[in-house]
XYZ file of C-alpha atoms in Angstrom:
439
model
C 44.226 -79.776 19.860
C 40.440 -80.037 20.166
C 38.960 -83.534 20.227
C 35.890 -84.840 18.372
C 34.058 -88.165 18.797
C 31.305 -89.787 16.742
C 28.381 -92.152 17.228
C 26.539 -93.616 14.232
C 23.039 -95.073 14.254
C 21.588 -96.876 11.241
C 22.848 -98.026 7.881
C 26.132 -98.470 6.009
C 25.439 -95.181 4.233
C 25.488 -93.389 7.596
C 28.837 -95.021 8.442
C 30.329 -93.783 5.157
C 29.068 -90.254 5.863
C 30.267 -90.223 9.500
C 33.744 -91.222 8.325
C 33.748 -88.422 5.740
C 32.610 -85.865 8.350
C 35.441 -87.160 10.555
C 37.976 -86.272 7.851
C 36.528 -82.739 7.653
C 37.287 -82.336 11.364
C 40.792 -83.803 10.948
C 41.487 -81.319 8.129
C 40.320 -78.534 10.456
C 42.892 -79.552 13.080
C 40.751 -81.711 15.383
C 41.831 -85.086 16.779
C 39.258 -87.851 16.260
C 38.980 -89.894 19.479
C 36.917 -92.771 20.872
C 33.443 -91.983 22.165
C 34.555 -92.727 25.737
C 37.631 -90.476 25.569
C 35.978 -87.259 26.766
C 35.821 -85.215 23.547
C 35.231 -81.466 23.164
C 32.707 -82.130 20.380
C 30.331 -85.087 19.939
C 28.637 -85.702 16.589
C 25.715 -88.144 16.619
C 24.585 -89.363 13.189
C 20.960 -90.482 13.467
C 18.573 -92.762 11.595
C 14.824 -92.539 10.996
C 14.303 -96.157 9.937
C 15.031 -97.845 13.253
C 12.260 -97.719 15.820
C 12.478 -95.327 18.777
C 14.854 -92.895 16.989
C 14.079 -90.271 19.625
C 14.822 -92.638 22.521
C 18.118 -93.776 21.007
C 19.202 -90.208 20.283
C 18.485 -89.126 23.887
C 20.400 -92.112 25.264
C 23.520 -91.379 23.179
C 23.438 -87.677 24.133
C 23.258 -88.654 27.801
C 26.194 -91.071 27.376
C 28.298 -88.420 25.633
C 27.752 -85.930 28.439
C 28.610 -88.592 30.995
C 32.104 -88.847 29.448
C 32.455 -85.109 28.858
C 29.905 -82.949 30.751
C 30.813 -79.706 28.930
C 31.057 -81.174 25.405
C 29.398 -79.491 22.422
C 26.806 -81.963 21.063
C 25.675 -81.864 17.425
C 22.986 -84.096 15.890
C 22.992 -84.872 12.151
C 21.386 -87.515 9.907
C 17.905 -88.548 8.782
C 16.184 -87.989 12.109
C 17.769 -84.529 12.326
C 16.290 -83.624 8.921
C 12.821 -84.923 9.820
C 12.467 -83.683 13.409
C 14.949 -80.824 14.004
C 12.774 -78.901 16.477
C 12.046 -82.025 18.516
C 15.774 -82.869 18.720
C 16.656 -79.285 19.659
C 14.539 -79.751 22.798
C 16.677 -82.694 24.014
C 18.668 -81.641 27.046
C 22.369 -81.294 26.224
C 21.980 -80.851 22.455
C 23.733 -77.715 21.135
C 23.224 -77.931 17.387
C 21.031 -79.763 14.861
C 22.072 -79.959 11.194
C 19.838 -81.055 8.321
C 20.729 -83.115 5.248
C 22.197 -80.189 3.297
C 24.114 -78.753 6.241
C 25.833 -81.794 7.794
C 28.827 -81.681 5.429
C 29.393 -78.014 6.376
C 29.529 -78.947 10.049
C 33.009 -77.491 10.673
C 31.809 -74.065 9.456
C 28.863 -74.190 11.854
C 30.916 -75.340 14.869
C 33.334 -72.440 14.981
C 32.348 -71.529 18.536
C 32.059 -74.284 21.160
C 30.299 -72.103 23.703
C 27.152 -73.820 24.921
C 24.092 -71.582 24.507
C 20.814 -71.786 26.491
C 19.017 -73.056 23.369
C 20.130 -75.430 20.604
C 20.876 -73.899 17.189
C 19.087 -75.468 14.198
C 20.371 -75.269 10.609
C 17.960 -77.180 8.372
C 16.263 -76.424 5.085
C 13.520 -78.048 3.031
C 14.646 -81.369 1.561
C 13.673 -80.168 -1.932
C 16.719 -77.877 -1.854
C 19.152 -80.802 -1.576
C 17.483 -82.983 -4.192
C 20.079 -82.419 -6.914
C 23.115 -82.095 -4.697
C 25.123 -85.345 -4.404
C 27.909 -85.336 -1.810
C 30.374 -88.186 -1.985
C 31.353 -90.142 1.141
C 33.306 -93.226 2.147
C 34.495 -94.832 5.352
C 38.172 -95.596 5.791
C 40.566 -96.415 8.610
C 37.957 -97.805 10.984
C 37.205 -101.133 9.295
C 38.785 -103.780 7.053
C 36.273 -102.911 4.363
C 35.217 -99.506 3.061
C 31.617 -98.380 2.612
C 31.598 -96.286 -0.560
C 28.548 -94.082 -1.128
C 27.686 -93.821 -4.830
C 23.994 -92.865 -4.696
C 21.675 -90.962 -2.343
C 17.946 -90.308 -1.987
C 15.002 -92.244 -3.432
C 12.143 -91.617 -5.873
C 10.129 -94.673 -4.746
C 6.950 -93.774 -2.830
C 6.828 -96.820 -0.488
C 3.992 -96.122 1.932
C 5.955 -96.953 5.122
C 9.189 -95.082 4.398
C 10.434 -91.635 5.445
C 13.757 -91.828 3.578
C 12.625 -89.653 0.612
C 11.545 -87.019 3.184
C 14.864 -87.276 5.028
C 17.239 -87.596 2.069
C 15.354 -86.257 -0.937
C 15.154 -87.570 -4.496
C 17.468 -90.068 -6.185
C 20.842 -88.666 -7.262
C 24.275 -90.124 -7.921
C 27.950 -89.507 -8.373
C 29.558 -89.865 -11.821
C 31.125 -93.194 -12.812
C 34.461 -91.414 -13.290
C 34.388 -90.013 -9.732
C 33.454 -93.383 -8.208
C 36.235 -95.163 -10.104
C 38.790 -92.531 -9.007
C 37.669 -92.894 -5.406
C 37.871 -96.685 -5.616
C 41.453 -96.357 -6.911
C 42.356 -94.100 -3.953
C 40.802 -96.615 -1.556
C 42.793 -99.432 -3.189
C 46.014 -97.432 -2.734
C 45.252 -97.080 0.994
C 45.475 -100.862 1.383
C 41.776 -101.656 1.791
C 40.881 -105.053 0.284
C 37.075 -104.792 0.063
C 34.651 -102.073 -1.025
C 30.950 -102.237 -0.156
C 28.882 -100.095 -2.533
C 26.195 -98.181 -0.654
C 23.266 -95.929 -1.417
C 19.629 -95.455 -0.473
C 18.436 -97.082 -3.703
C 21.682 -98.387 -5.144
C 20.229 -100.007 -8.266
C 18.826 -96.610 -9.274
C 22.373 -95.253 -9.688
C 22.867 -92.864 -12.601
C 20.519 -89.912 -11.994
C 22.117 -86.463 -11.986
C 20.196 -83.167 -11.947
C 16.949 -85.106 -12.242
C 17.966 -86.905 -15.477
C 19.167 -90.453 -16.012
C 22.764 -90.291 -17.242
C 24.006 -93.835 -16.485
C 22.861 -97.264 -15.331
C 24.045 -99.198 -12.282
C 25.290 -101.919 -14.637
C 27.647 -99.387 -16.284
C 29.132 -98.623 -12.866
C 29.541 -102.331 -12.047
C 31.452 -102.934 -15.297
C 33.721 -99.923 -14.717
C 34.536 -100.868 -11.107
C 35.391 -104.429 -12.092
C 38.455 -103.004 -13.873
C 39.867 -101.177 -10.817
C 43.233 -102.723 -9.951
C 44.193 -103.290 -6.324
C 40.732 -103.944 -4.915
C 40.229 -107.649 -4.244
C 36.505 -107.602 -3.580
C 33.495 -105.428 -4.321
C 30.215 -106.162 -2.549
C 26.791 -104.764 -3.461
C 25.166 -103.737 -0.164
C 21.482 -103.899 -1.153
C 19.567 -103.787 -4.417
C 15.840 -103.752 -5.206
C 14.607 -106.919 -7.009
C 13.131 -104.919 -9.895
C 16.526 -103.233 -10.452
C 18.616 -106.412 -10.184
C 18.709 -107.383 -13.859
C 19.800 -110.711 -15.311
C 22.750 -108.941 -16.954
C 23.996 -107.786 -13.529
C 23.570 -111.296 -12.083
C 25.403 -112.901 -15.021
C 28.186 -110.319 -14.868
C 28.755 -110.870 -11.130
C 28.887 -114.637 -11.737
C 31.904 -114.147 -14.029
C 33.373 -111.039 -12.404
C 36.955 -110.504 -11.325
C 36.011 -108.517 -8.234
C 32.283 -108.590 -7.477
C 31.507 -111.274 -4.904
C 28.651 -113.826 -4.937
C 26.509 -112.075 -2.322
C 23.268 -110.172 -2.897
C 21.081 -108.472 -0.315
C 17.643 -108.045 -1.891
C 14.786 -106.336 -0.011
C 11.515 -108.285 -0.222
C 9.477 -106.665 2.630
C 6.560 -109.099 2.237
C 5.836 -112.449 0.618
C 2.174 -111.483 0.169
C 1.252 -109.732 -3.075
C -1.632 -108.031 -1.251
C 0.755 -106.450 1.280
C 3.321 -105.595 -1.424
C 0.508 -103.656 -3.142
C -0.370 -101.790 0.068
C 3.336 -100.968 0.514
C 3.503 -99.669 -3.102
C 6.482 -101.897 -3.848
C 7.401 -102.095 -7.547
C 7.215 -105.865 -7.999
C 5.282 -108.933 -6.942
C 6.640 -112.019 -5.257
C 6.829 -113.942 -8.540
C 9.580 -111.589 -9.753
C 11.482 -112.174 -6.503
C 11.276 -115.940 -7.038
C 12.690 -115.481 -10.548
C 15.619 -113.405 -9.278
C 16.582 -115.963 -6.614
C 16.291 -118.833 -9.130
C 18.478 -116.974 -11.652
C 21.170 -116.235 -9.030
C 21.271 -119.840 -7.816
C 21.380 -121.157 -11.410
C 24.576 -119.249 -12.230
C 26.073 -119.039 -8.689
C 24.945 -122.074 -6.639
C 27.025 -120.969 -3.625
C 25.833 -117.355 -3.677
C 24.679 -115.856 -0.379
C 21.276 -114.154 -0.576
C 20.047 -111.894 2.227
C 16.478 -110.632 2.502
C 14.822 -107.628 4.189
C 11.298 -108.311 5.440
C 8.786 -106.221 7.441
C 6.249 -107.838 9.789
C 3.056 -106.338 11.167
C 2.337 -103.909 8.326
C -1.221 -102.458 8.481
C -3.654 -104.915 6.917
C -1.348 -107.938 7.389
C -3.637 -110.698 8.622
C -2.430 -113.934 10.203
C -2.899 -115.652 6.814
C -0.924 -112.926 5.027
C 1.930 -113.445 7.463
C 1.827 -117.229 6.989
C 1.925 -116.554 3.251
C 5.184 -114.612 3.776
C 6.577 -117.269 6.127
C 5.905 -120.125 3.684
C 7.266 -118.116 0.773
C 10.534 -117.435 2.610
C 10.758 -120.977 3.961
C 10.661 -122.406 0.435
C 13.086 -119.869 -1.093
C 16.762 -120.774 -1.398
C 17.976 -117.810 0.651
C 20.721 -117.497 3.300
C 19.502 -115.104 6.017
C 16.858 -112.487 6.857
C 16.937 -108.948 8.218
C 13.611 -108.714 10.044
C 12.022 -105.324 10.737
C 8.961 -104.913 12.944
C 6.696 -102.307 11.352
C 6.484 -99.071 13.308
C 4.348 -96.073 12.422
C 6.114 -93.094 10.873
C 4.571 -89.627 10.740
C 4.028 -88.185 7.239
C 3.729 -91.646 5.648
C 0.641 -93.141 3.977
C 0.883 -96.319 6.041
C 0.454 -94.356 9.285
C -3.114 -93.546 8.167
C -4.002 -97.073 7.032
C -6.595 -99.294 8.664
C -5.989 -102.812 9.929
C -3.407 -101.980 12.608
C -1.649 -105.112 13.848
C -1.380 -105.453 17.636
C 2.114 -104.988 19.091
C 2.120 -108.491 20.598
C 1.309 -110.018 17.171
C 4.075 -107.979 15.532
C 6.507 -109.306 18.160
C 5.358 -112.931 17.677
C 5.741 -112.689 13.895
C 9.171 -111.101 14.239
C 10.276 -113.925 16.548
C 9.105 -116.573 14.063
C 11.077 -114.973 11.238
C 14.191 -114.543 13.393
C 14.072 -118.295 14.104
C 13.603 -118.974 10.379
C 16.593 -116.729 9.620
C 18.786 -118.707 12.055
C 17.657 -121.915 10.387
C 18.388 -120.572 6.890
C 21.821 -119.240 7.865
C 22.769 -122.517 9.533
C 21.668 -124.526 6.479
C 23.660 -122.223 4.181
C 26.776 -122.439 6.364
C 26.483 -126.231 6.585
C 26.260 -126.443 2.787
C 29.695 -124.760 2.640
C 31.478 -127.102 5.085
C 34.356 -128.951 3.424
C 34.865 -126.287 0.769
C 37.991 -124.220 0.142
C 37.435 -120.478 0.536
C 39.270 -117.165 0.684
C 38.680 -115.278 3.937
C 39.367 -111.607 4.592
C 40.187 -111.366 8.305
C 39.013 -108.416 10.425
C 40.707 -106.569 13.241
C 38.644 -107.939 16.095
C 39.369 -110.249 18.978
C 36.912 -112.183 21.121
C 37.973 -114.911 23.556
C 41.234 -115.389 21.642
C 39.532 -115.682 18.240
C 39.333 -113.358 15.242
C 36.685 -113.278 12.544
C 36.507 -112.887 8.813
C 34.196 -113.365 5.861
C 34.397 -115.506 2.753
C 33.455 -113.959 -0.582
C 29.966 -115.430 -0.180
C 29.598 -113.936 3.307
C 30.160 -116.968 5.511
C 31.403 -115.714 8.883
C 34.406 -117.730 10.050
C 36.531 -117.715 13.167
C 40.183 -118.600 13.693
C 42.730 -118.243 16.485
C 43.718 -114.579 16.780
C 46.867 -113.670 14.894
C 47.616 -109.942 14.388
C 49.560 -110.765 11.206
C 46.321 -112.012 9.580
C 44.407 -108.721 10.052
C 43.310 -107.321 6.659
C 44.851 -110.337 4.929
C 43.096 -112.747 2.611
C 43.862 -116.352 3.505
C 42.895 -119.508 1.650
C 41.252 -121.840 4.157
C 39.192 -124.991 4.413
C 35.817 -124.635 6.140
C 35.911 -127.444 8.701
C 32.865 -127.342 10.977
C 30.064 -125.248 12.368
C 30.725 -124.286 15.983
C 28.086 -124.106 18.733
C 27.902 -120.300 18.357
C 26.923 -120.616 14.681
C 30.271 -119.553 13.217
C 32.445 -121.670 10.930
C 35.807 -122.918 12.129
C 38.596 -123.064 9.568
C 42.071 -124.418 8.960
C 44.620 -122.731 6.722
C 45.305 -124.723 3.578
C 48.976 -125.154 4.526
C 47.859 -126.865 7.770
C 45.401 -129.057 5.886
C 48.089 -130.148 3.396
C 50.562 -130.853 6.226
C 48.146 -133.399 7.630
């Protein structure tokens, strides 16, 4: 039996797609093995958002060939769509597949003979614009990442995703619900909804057929799934009706991840974002009004062209005053074929690094304050299959990371616990309710 191994760079969407590609190989008679197990085929799913995509790709290829020198190496993902020729030049790469071709990978890898030159199968992104391919991860995590939407119609000046994934398109509500039911039957307790622009769900063949809110209402009725989490949603697409519904939902958890990117209206304008900071303030206030314990995560970019020291301080103060729970900080890096790459007012690398550091410290402060606000409360924790120094981890509905003594029986189980104290490593220690009552 031939063996295949995978490595995924980037977002939750990539993880859902890697898992789906893995099932295609399994159906074709391959055994999916660990990356270090010396596979016959290595599939590396790349990202174009993270900095140094080329460097990371080269490093993973080198690692793969260290474990299996004669392995057949295939590169897929956003970076493969954007720079196929460049990737084909990387030593050890045998095949590069674009966005439309990656789900036909088994057809393309019929012969594992290494050729002198890498084979490229990639077509113009326009040709995949109306073609939605479903994906979900299963078997490798306690939760499942379920892809319901792909592509993006937003022309943000820093972003290559529309070039790598094409225009916005979605699955049908019926298909998503059916898939969620299958996932529930497999024993998974939590689904994380993923997409490139999740709130834009509902476009098929270039026309709007549904709204994201319709999908949320339909999924809330799926029996067997304990929790549904929204991975990320644009502030202009997060309506009050969605917020109010989640507050009273049976399955959707009180956790929103809402990209901001900048707290300066000037920079938001240069980025061509579809809102100003005032709207963001309104969204956070609305969430906290109906769900005081809701976890709110924020994406923010530092060092965008034209961002002066005062603009950055504007962002810092804005975030400092907002009732949010953590930040995902991205240091701006130039991307070919984007408007921002041609903009004036380039911020020095050292300033970008300093600003990033300041926001990482702010994020730690915000997370700690949020965790501390939850101490003493009773919560339901879904425990994961991990073990570190005799402890296992899990997450509450509102995304507080907790740790408890490792017990294999608790893996993929939801336990009612009391959040006792914040440990030195920034995680929350818990006691099971039965223990609490016994004392």
